[in-house]
Amino acid sequence: MRILVTGGTGYIGSHTCVELITKGHEVVIVDNLYNSNIDVLDKIEAITGVKPKFYEVDILDKEGLDRVFKENDFDAIIHFAGYKAVGESCVIPLTYYKNNISGSINLYECMAAHHVDNIVFSSSATVYGDNFEVPFKEEYGQGDTTNPYGTTKKFNEIILEDFCKANKDISAVSLRYFNPIGAHPSGLLGEDPKGIPNNLVPYIAKVATGELDHLNVFGDDYDTIDGTGVRDYIHVVDLAKAHVKAIEYAQRHKGAEVINVGSGKGYSVLEVLHAYEKACGKKLAYEVKDRRPGDIAVSYADTKKAKELLDFEVELDIEDMCRDSYNFMIKSQKNEG
Ligand code: NAD
Ligand code: UD1
């Protein structure tokens, strides 16, 4: 298949391009490089031997996007492009709605105009909100989102459902990611956010490299194994493989589906910290702080639907995730130095 990957130079997108190319698909990337770097294309080439075709286009630029569709005859789309910082989305909500909703609608309009019928969309476990019991099941539907970022994911799922109802040829799969972490085992691709990270593993990674001196653990009084928050972490390479299966599924299916992509297992903050200590071979300092507002105690996926529809199951565990994350950090530091 010839596949348009929006946001393809980003963290999950770049890993997905590697898996798509490895499976023999042709990849065309659209990204405005807002949160990624052009050198990712060389890294994809170094891993796969193929440099994907690239357009530096903003999905808010409808004419630019339309040109990409005119110049390429796509079989399918994987749509990653969007803003993803929860805290920031509360400060500049309109910017988030514009990018993640208006940008997506531009893309869906181009799909319809150019008769591209298959799409996989990056949704998030955040759409469950704090309304439901674990494990989160797709049949629960959507909960109350607690921030504009989460609401943009919820709206996109609804828009795609309505789009499919009105266009019987369209197939749309919204993948609800749990917590993607880790990096490509080559150490060439990974996530190294600028500034102080908001998310757990990028933060721990910077403690491990000495850029930050300790982890703040947000609460140790939850009703969990050790009182700290429990999440379902998934290796980004496993997540990338789920996209290959999802786009192949979209091609043989019609209508809208939402599918969880997680491991089905939960790990506490301290369990992740200890797994990372093992990966980097040293003790990592932490201090217990108040709970972070908006956090839930426990989140993990029911993975049955992914198994049934996509034949997808994770292959990598928390030790692989921490090892590959640390390897990426060390390699990136060497390259910078
Ligand atoms: P990322 O920021 O690394 O990648 C997103 C890419 O989209 C970036 O390369 C960015 O430059 C690009 N982009 C943003 N706005 C654009 C626009 N208007 N036009 C063109 N390109 C644009 O993020 P990621 O972690 O790879 O996430 C990919 C998708 O998955 C996002 O939609 C995100 O919301 C979703 N998601 C991520 C997580 C996570 O924990 N990383 C969890 C659930 C869902
Ligand atoms: C975050 C996003 C969520 C997204 C999900 C997927 C926020 C608030 N939420 O959720 O929308 O769908 O990622 O990747 O960003 N923790 C610490 N110290 C830290 C950072 C985190 O103790 O410095 C704890 C948190 O309290 C939580 C766990 O680690 O219990 C995981 O946190 P994080 O990595 O931010 O992910 P989520 O909160 O699950």
Short mmCIF file of C-alpha atoms and ligand atoms in Angstrom, two decimals:
data_model
loop_
_atom_site.label_atom_id
_atom_site.label_comp_id
_atom_site.label_asym_id
_atom_site.label_seq_id
_atom_site.Cartn_x
_atom_site.Cartn_y
_atom_site.Cartn_z
CA MET A 1 0.00 0.00 0.00
CA ARG A 2 1.01 3.62 -0.50
CA ILE A 3 0.33 5.20 2.87
CA LEU A 4 0.17 8.87 3.87
CA VAL A 5 1.57 9.26 7.37
CA THR A 6 0.77 12.64 8.93
CA GLY A 7 3.08 13.46 11.83
CA GLY A 8 5.43 10.79 10.46
CA THR A 9 8.62 12.42 11.73
CA GLY A 10 7.27 12.45 15.31
CA TYR A 11 7.88 9.91 18.05
CA ILE A 12 5.24 7.25 17.28
CA GLY A 13 5.01 8.17 13.58
CA SER A 14 8.71 7.59 12.91
CA HIS A 15 8.64 4.14 14.52
CA THR A 16 5.50 3.31 12.54
CA CYS A 17 7.17 4.37 9.27
CA VAL A 18 10.00 1.92 10.03
CA GLU A 19 7.54 -0.95 10.58
CA LEU A 20 5.48 -0.05 7.48
CA ILE A 21 8.58 0.08 5.25
CA THR A 22 9.86 -3.18 6.74
CA LYS A 23 6.55 -4.79 5.75
CA GLY A 24 6.93 -3.54 2.17
CA HIS A 25 4.58 -0.56 2.28
CA GLU A 26 5.42 2.76 0.63
CA VAL A 27 5.36 5.70 3.02
CA VAL A 28 4.77 9.40 2.29
CA ILE A 29 5.17 11.70 5.29
CA VAL A 30 3.46 15.03 5.88
CA ASP A 31 4.75 16.97 8.89
CA ASN A 32 5.26 20.67 9.66
CA LEU A 33 8.24 19.80 11.91
CA TYR A 34 6.63 21.64 14.82
CA ASN A 35 7.70 18.89 17.24
CA SER A 36 10.18 16.85 15.22
CA ASN A 37 13.33 17.08 13.21
CA ILE A 38 14.02 16.55 9.51
CA ASP A 39 17.00 14.29 10.32
CA VAL A 40 14.51 11.59 11.37
CA LEU A 41 14.21 10.83 7.63
CA ASP A 42 17.90 9.86 7.50
CA LYS A 43 17.46 7.74 10.60
CA ILE A 44 14.53 5.89 9.04
CA GLU A 45 16.74 5.34 6.00
CA ALA A 46 19.63 4.11 8.16
CA ILE A 47 17.32 1.50 9.74
CA THR A 48 15.30 0.43 6.70
CA GLY A 49 17.42 1.38 3.67
CA VAL A 50 14.54 3.52 2.38
CA LYS A 51 14.16 7.29 2.77
CA PRO A 52 10.45 8.14 2.80
CA LYS A 53 9.09 10.85 0.55
CA PHE A 54 8.51 13.94 2.70
CA TYR A 55 6.35 17.05 2.49
CA GLU A 56 6.86 19.87 4.95
CA VAL A 57 3.19 20.79 5.03
CA ASP A 58 0.94 21.93 7.86
CA ILE A 59 -2.37 20.05 7.92
CA LEU A 60 -4.04 23.40 8.58
CA ASP A 61 -2.91 24.39 5.06
CA LYS A 62 -5.75 22.81 3.10
CA GLU A 63 -4.31 23.75 -0.31
CA GLY A 64 -0.92 22.30 0.56
CA LEU A 65 -2.56 19.12 1.79
CA ASP A 66 -4.70 18.88 -1.32
CA ARG A 67 -1.56 19.16 -3.46
CA VAL A 68 -0.03 16.20 -1.62
CA PHE A 69 -3.16 14.13 -2.38
CA LYS A 70 -3.08 15.20 -6.06
CA GLU A 71 0.57 14.20 -6.43
CA ASN A 72 0.17 10.79 -4.77
CA ASP A 73 -2.41 8.09 -5.19
CA PHE A 74 -2.85 6.95 -1.58
CA ASP A 75 -4.40 3.66 -0.50
CA ALA A 76 -4.58 4.62 3.16
CA ILE A 77 -3.73 7.22 5.81
CA ILE A 78 -2.28 7.01 9.30
CA HIS A 79 -2.99 10.26 11.11
CA PHE A 80 -0.59 11.17 13.93
CA ALA A 81 -0.21 14.92 13.38
CA GLY A 82 -1.42 16.90 16.35
CA TYR A 83 -0.46 18.63 19.58
CA LYS A 84 -0.26 16.38 22.63
CA ALA A 85 0.66 18.28 25.81
CA VAL A 86 -2.18 17.97 28.30
CA GLY A 87 -1.14 20.91 30.53
CA GLU A 88 -0.50 23.22 27.58
CA SER A 89 -3.93 22.37 26.13
CA CYS A 90 -5.55 23.91 29.23
CA VAL A 91 -3.61 27.16 28.68
CA ILE A 92 -4.14 27.49 24.89
CA PRO A 93 -7.28 25.42 24.24
CA LEU A 94 -8.24 27.16 20.99
CA THR A 95 -4.84 26.42 19.49
CA TYR A 96 -5.37 22.75 20.38
CA TYR A 97 -8.89 22.63 18.95
CA LYS A 98 -7.74 24.36 15.77
CA ASN A 99 -4.76 22.08 15.16
CA ASN A 100 -6.26 18.79 16.29
CA ILE A 101 -9.84 19.31 15.06
CA SER A 102 -9.65 21.76 12.12
CA GLY A 103 -6.43 20.13 10.88
CA SER A 104 -8.05 16.69 11.05
CA ILE A 105 -11.17 17.89 9.24
CA ASN A 106 -8.97 19.24 6.42
CA LEU A 107 -7.44 15.79 6.16
CA TYR A 108 -10.82 13.99 6.20
CA GLU A 109 -12.10 16.37 3.50
CA CYS A 110 -9.07 15.59 1.32
CA MET A 111 -9.70 11.88 1.91
CA ALA A 112 -13.26 12.22 0.68
CA ALA A 113 -12.33 14.44 -2.28
CA HIS A 114 -9.59 12.07 -3.44
CA HIS A 115 -11.43 8.83 -2.65
CA VAL A 116 -8.97 7.48 -0.10
CA ASP A 117 -11.11 5.16 1.99
CA ASN A 118 -8.94 3.88 4.84
CA ILE A 119 -7.63 5.72 7.88
CA VAL A 120 -6.09 4.92 11.24
CA PHE A 121 -6.30 7.70 13.83
CA SER A 122 -4.16 8.22 16.96
CA SER A 123 -6.62 8.32 19.81
CA SER A 124 -5.81 7.89 23.48
CA ALA A 125 -6.86 6.06 26.62
CA THR A 126 -7.51 9.56 27.95
CA VAL A 127 -11.00 9.33 26.33
CA TYR A 128 -12.04 6.94 29.15
CA GLY A 129 -11.58 9.79 31.66
CA ASP A 130 -12.01 8.67 35.26
CA ASN A 131 -15.45 7.18 34.76
CA PHE A 132 -14.79 3.48 34.43
CA GLU A 133 -13.43 0.37 36.13
CA VAL A 134 -10.19 -1.22 34.92
CA PRO A 135 -9.46 -2.89 32.62
CA PHE A 136 -10.83 -0.23 30.25
CA LYS A 137 -12.99 -1.84 27.57
CA GLU A 138 -13.85 -0.23 24.23
CA GLU A 139 -17.54 -1.00 24.80
CA TYR A 140 -17.58 1.48 27.72
CA GLY A 141 -17.58 4.23 25.09
CA GLN A 142 -16.15 7.59 26.08
CA GLY A 143 -15.93 9.12 29.53
CA ASP A 144 -15.68 12.75 30.67
CA THR A 145 -12.39 14.13 29.43
CA THR A 146 -10.59 16.42 31.85
CA ASN A 147 -8.65 18.63 29.44
CA PRO A 148 -8.94 20.09 25.90
CA TYR A 149 -6.30 17.69 24.52
CA GLY A 150 -8.42 14.71 25.60
CA THR A 151 -11.52 16.35 24.20
CA THR A 152 -9.87 16.72 20.78
CA LYS A 153 -9.31 12.94 20.78
CA LYS A 154 -12.92 12.29 21.80
CA PHE A 155 -14.27 14.65 19.09
CA ASN A 156 -12.08 13.06 16.40
CA GLU A 157 -13.44 9.62 17.26
CA ILE A 158 -17.01 10.98 16.97
CA ILE A 159 -16.26 12.84 13.71
CA LEU A 160 -14.81 9.67 12.17
CA GLU A 161 -17.83 7.65 13.29
CA ASP A 162 -20.22 10.14 11.63
CA PHE A 163 -17.99 10.33 8.54
CA CYS A 164 -18.23 6.54 8.20
CA LYS A 165 -22.00 6.52 8.74
CA ALA A 166 -22.42 9.00 5.89
CA ASN A 167 -19.85 7.35 3.57
CA LYS A 168 -20.24 3.60 3.39
CA ASP A 169 -16.87 3.13 1.66
CA ILE A 170 -14.86 4.63 4.50
CA SER A 171 -13.04 2.54 7.07
CA ALA A 172 -11.70 4.35 10.15
CA VAL A 173 -9.86 2.75 13.05
CA SER A 174 -9.23 4.88 16.13
CA LEU A 175 -6.46 3.33 18.19
CA ARG A 176 -6.69 4.23 21.87
CA TYR A 177 -3.06 4.18 22.96
CA PHE A 178 -2.24 3.56 26.57
CA ASN A 179 1.23 4.81 27.64
CA PRO A 180 3.80 4.52 24.81
CA ILE A 181 7.41 4.56 26.02
CA GLY A 182 10.78 3.19 24.93
CA ALA A 183 12.69 3.73 21.72
CA HIS A 184 13.93 1.94 18.63
CA PRO A 185 16.54 -0.68 19.63
CA SER A 186 19.03 0.93 17.21
CA GLY A 187 19.03 3.99 19.50
CA LEU A 188 18.37 6.18 16.44
CA LEU A 189 14.70 6.98 17.09
CA GLY A 190 13.07 7.84 20.40
CA GLU A 191 11.55 10.61 22.46
CA ASP A 192 13.63 13.31 24.10
CA PRO A 193 11.31 16.22 24.89
CA LYS A 194 12.85 19.67 25.19
CA GLY A 195 12.82 21.19 28.68
CA ILE A 196 11.39 19.44 31.71
CA PRO A 197 9.30 16.42 30.67
CA ASN A 198 5.71 16.06 31.88
CA ASN A 199 5.53 12.31 31.44
CA LEU A 200 7.05 9.69 33.68
CA VAL A 201 9.57 7.79 31.57
CA PRO A 202 11.05 10.81 29.73
CA TYR A 203 11.51 12.37 33.20
CA ILE A 204 13.15 9.26 34.69
CA ALA A 205 15.39 9.08 31.60
CA LYS A 206 16.74 12.55 32.37
CA VAL A 207 17.39 11.57 36.00
CA ALA A 208 19.30 8.54 34.70
CA THR A 209 21.49 10.72 32.46
CA GLY A 210 22.06 13.24 35.25
CA GLU A 211 20.18 16.11 33.56
CA LEU A 212 17.67 16.13 36.44
CA ASP A 213 18.59 15.17 39.97
CA HIS A 214 15.51 13.30 41.17
CA LEU A 215 12.05 12.12 40.18
CA ASN A 216 9.01 13.68 41.84
CA VAL A 217 6.55 10.85 42.52
CA PHE A 218 3.05 12.33 42.32
CA GLY A 219 1.32 10.68 45.26
CA ASP A 220 1.96 7.47 47.22
CA ASP A 221 -1.49 7.16 48.80
CA TYR A 222 -3.46 5.65 45.92
CA ASP A 223 -5.16 2.30 46.41
CA THR A 224 -2.47 0.43 44.44
CA ILE A 225 0.30 -2.09 45.11
CA ASP A 226 2.67 0.53 46.59
CA GLY A 227 0.42 3.60 46.69
CA THR A 228 1.77 5.12 43.45
CA GLY A 229 -0.17 5.48 40.18
CA VAL A 230 -0.50 2.45 37.92
CA ARG A 231 -0.39 2.68 34.10
CA ASP A 232 -0.29 0.36 31.10
CA TYR A 233 3.06 1.01 29.38
CA ILE A 234 3.57 -0.19 25.82
CA HIS A 235 6.84 -0.29 23.88
CA VAL A 236 6.65 2.17 20.97
CA VAL A 237 7.87 -0.57 18.58
CA ASP A 238 4.94 -2.79 19.61
CA LEU A 239 2.62 0.19 19.16
CA ALA A 240 4.09 0.82 15.70
CA LYS A 241 3.42 -2.82 14.76
CA ALA A 242 -0.19 -2.41 15.90
CA HIS A 243 -0.55 0.37 13.30
CA VAL A 244 0.60 -1.93 10.51
CA LYS A 245 -2.03 -4.47 11.58
CA ALA A 246 -4.67 -1.74 11.96
CA ILE A 247 -4.12 -0.27 8.49
CA GLU A 248 -4.28 -3.75 6.96
CA TYR A 249 -7.48 -4.39 8.93
CA ALA A 250 -8.93 -1.04 7.75
CA GLN A 251 -8.43 -2.14 4.16
CA ARG A 252 -10.58 -5.25 4.57
CA HIS A 253 -13.25 -3.64 6.74
CA LYS A 254 -15.83 -0.82 6.46
CA GLY A 255 -17.12 1.57 9.10
CA ALA A 256 -15.66 2.95 12.33
CA GLU A 257 -13.92 0.98 15.08
CA VAL A 258 -12.16 1.97 18.28
CA ILE A 259 -9.48 -0.40 19.53
CA ASN A 260 -7.32 -0.26 22.68
CA VAL A 261 -3.59 -0.67 22.20
CA GLY A 262 -1.89 -1.54 25.44
CA SER A 263 -0.21 -4.48 27.13
CA GLY A 264 -3.10 -5.21 29.46
CA LYS A 265 -0.72 -4.99 32.45
CA GLY A 266 -0.30 -2.16 34.92
CA TYR A 267 2.96 -0.99 36.52
CA SER A 268 3.26 1.48 39.39
CA VAL A 269 5.51 4.54 39.26
CA LEU A 270 7.98 2.88 41.63
CA GLU A 271 7.98 -0.37 39.63
CA VAL A 272 8.88 1.61 36.50
CA LEU A 273 11.57 3.51 38.40
CA HIS A 274 13.09 0.24 39.62
CA ALA A 275 12.98 -1.28 36.11
CA TYR A 276 14.82 1.81 34.85
CA GLU A 277 17.41 1.50 37.64
CA LYS A 278 18.07 -2.02 36.40
CA ALA A 279 18.44 -0.76 32.82
CA CYS A 280 20.91 2.00 33.67
CA GLY A 281 22.69 0.13 36.45
CA LYS A 282 22.36 2.79 39.14
CA LYS A 283 20.04 3.98 41.91
CA LEU A 284 17.78 6.85 40.91
CA ALA A 285 16.68 9.40 43.53
CA TYR A 286 13.03 10.23 44.07
CA GLU A 287 10.86 12.32 46.37
CA VAL A 288 7.18 11.75 47.05
CA LYS A 289 5.04 14.82 46.30
CA ASP A 290 1.30 15.57 46.30
CA ARG A 291 -0.93 13.88 43.75
CA ARG A 292 -0.96 15.59 40.33
CA PRO A 293 -4.40 17.17 39.75
CA GLY A 294 -6.45 15.23 37.19
CA ASP A 295 -4.53 11.95 37.62
CA ILE A 296 -6.39 8.70 38.12
CA ALA A 297 -5.09 5.86 40.31
CA VAL A 298 -5.07 3.00 37.82
CA SER A 299 -5.33 2.69 34.04
CA TYR A 300 -4.82 -0.41 31.95
CA ALA A 301 -6.33 -1.85 28.81
CA ASP A 302 -8.61 -4.72 28.06
CA THR A 303 -6.69 -6.10 25.07
CA LYS A 304 -9.22 -8.67 23.78
CA LYS A 305 -10.50 -6.59 20.89
CA ALA A 306 -6.99 -5.88 19.55
CA LYS A 307 -6.29 -9.61 19.68
CA GLU A 308 -9.58 -10.53 17.98
CA LEU A 309 -9.68 -7.90 15.24
CA LEU A 310 -6.00 -7.22 14.63
CA ASP A 311 -4.35 -10.37 15.95
CA PHE A 312 -2.19 -7.98 17.95
CA GLU A 313 -0.40 -8.70 21.20
CA VAL A 314 2.63 -6.99 22.69
CA GLU A 315 5.98 -8.77 22.45
CA LEU A 316 8.16 -6.48 24.56
CA ASP A 317 8.08 -5.95 28.33
CA ILE A 318 8.92 -3.20 30.79
CA GLU A 319 12.60 -4.22 30.89
CA ASP A 320 12.84 -3.91 27.09
CA MET A 321 11.14 -0.50 27.28
CA CYS A 322 13.55 0.87 29.90
CA ARG A 323 16.65 -0.65 28.22
CA ASP A 324 15.76 0.85 24.83
CA SER A 325 14.85 4.22 26.36
CA TYR A 326 18.20 4.41 28.17
CA ASN A 327 20.14 3.25 25.09
CA PHE A 328 18.48 6.04 23.08
CA MET A 329 19.33 8.65 25.72
CA ILE A 330 22.98 7.59 25.87
CA LYS A 331 23.32 7.52 22.07
CA SER A 332 21.65 10.95 21.74
CA GLN A 333 23.99 12.42 24.37
CA LYS A 334 27.04 11.02 22.52
CA ASN A 335 25.80 12.49 19.24
CA GLU A 336 25.25 15.91 20.83
CA GLY A 337 28.59 15.85 22.60
P1 NAD B 1 4.87 13.89 18.39
O1 NAD B 1 4.68 15.30 18.82
O2 NAD B 1 6.23 13.30 18.54
O3 NAD B 1 4.42 13.71 16.87
C1 NAD B 1 3.39 14.48 16.30
C2 NAD B 1 3.93 15.04 14.98
O4 NAD B 1 2.90 15.83 14.37
C3 NAD B 1 5.14 15.95 15.17
O5 NAD B 1 6.18 15.53 14.31
C4 NAD B 1 4.62 17.33 14.78
O6 NAD B 1 5.63 18.13 14.20
C5 NAD B 1 3.49 17.01 13.85
N1 NAD B 1 2.44 18.02 13.76
C6 NAD B 1 1.79 18.63 14.77
N2 NAD B 1 0.89 19.49 14.27
C7 NAD B 1 0.97 19.42 12.92
C8 NAD B 1 0.31 20.09 11.85
N3 NAD B 1 -0.61 21.03 12.06
N4 NAD B 1 0.65 19.78 10.58
C9 NAD B 1 1.61 18.84 10.33
N5 NAD B 1 2.27 18.19 11.31
C10 NAD B 1 1.95 18.48 12.59
O7 NAD B 1 3.79 13.03 19.16
P2 NAD B 1 3.63 11.44 19.31
O8 NAD B 1 3.91 11.09 20.71
O9 NAD B 1 4.34 10.77 18.22
O10 NAD B 1 2.07 11.32 19.11
C11 NAD B 1 1.49 11.06 17.85
C12 NAD B 1 -0.02 11.09 17.99
O11 NAD B 1 -0.41 10.13 18.97
C13 NAD B 1 -0.56 12.44 18.46
O12 NAD B 1 -1.79 12.68 17.80
C14 NAD B 1 -0.80 12.21 19.93
O13 NAD B 1 -1.81 13.05 20.44
C15 NAD B 1 -1.23 10.75 19.95
N6 NAD B 1 -1.00 10.10 21.25
C16 NAD B 1 0.25 10.15 21.80
C17 NAD B 1 0.45 9.56 23.05
C18 NAD B 1 1.81 9.61 23.71
O14 NAD B 1 1.89 9.34 24.91
N7 NAD B 1 2.89 9.90 23.00
C19 NAD B 1 -0.61 8.92 23.71
C20 NAD B 1 -1.85 8.88 23.10
C21 NAD B 1 -2.04 9.48 21.87
C1 UD1 B 2 -0.40 11.03 30.04
C2 UD1 B 2 -1.37 12.08 29.59
C3 UD1 B 2 -2.54 11.40 28.90
C4 UD1 B 2 -2.06 10.51 27.76
C5 UD1 B 2 -1.10 9.49 28.34
C6 UD1 B 2 -0.58 8.58 27.25
C7 UD1 B 2 -0.96 13.85 31.23
C8 UD1 B 2 -1.49 14.56 32.42
N1 UD1 B 2 -1.75 12.85 30.75
O1 UD1 B 2 -1.06 10.28 31.03
O2 UD1 B 2 -3.44 12.36 28.39
O3 UD1 B 2 -3.15 9.85 27.17
O4 UD1 B 2 -0.02 10.19 28.97
O5 UD1 B 2 0.77 8.54 27.18
O6 UD1 B 2 0.10 14.17 30.68
N2 UD1 B 2 4.26 10.64 37.33
C9 UD1 B 2 5.08 10.93 38.40
N3 UD1 B 2 6.06 11.86 38.22
C10 UD1 B 2 6.27 12.50 37.04
C11 UD1 B 2 5.44 12.20 35.95
C12 UD1 B 2 4.43 11.26 36.13
O7 UD1 B 2 4.92 10.38 39.48
O8 UD1 B 2 7.18 13.35 36.95
C13 UD1 B 2 3.21 9.60 37.49
C14 UD1 B 2 1.81 10.08 37.21
O9 UD1 B 2 1.22 10.60 38.37
C15 UD1 B 2 1.14 8.78 36.70
C16 UD1 B 2 2.27 8.03 36.02
O10 UD1 B 2 3.48 8.60 36.54
O11 UD1 B 2 0.71 8.00 37.80
C17 UD1 B 2 2.27 8.20 34.51
O12 UD1 B 2 2.22 9.58 34.19
P1 UD1 B 2 2.40 10.12 32.69
O13 UD1 B 2 3.60 9.51 32.08
O14 UD1 B 2 2.31 11.61 32.73
O15 UD1 B 2 1.16 9.49 31.92
P2 UD1 B 2 -0.42 9.59 32.25
O16 UD1 B 2 -0.68 10.45 33.40
O17 UD1 B 2 -0.94 8.22 32.27
#
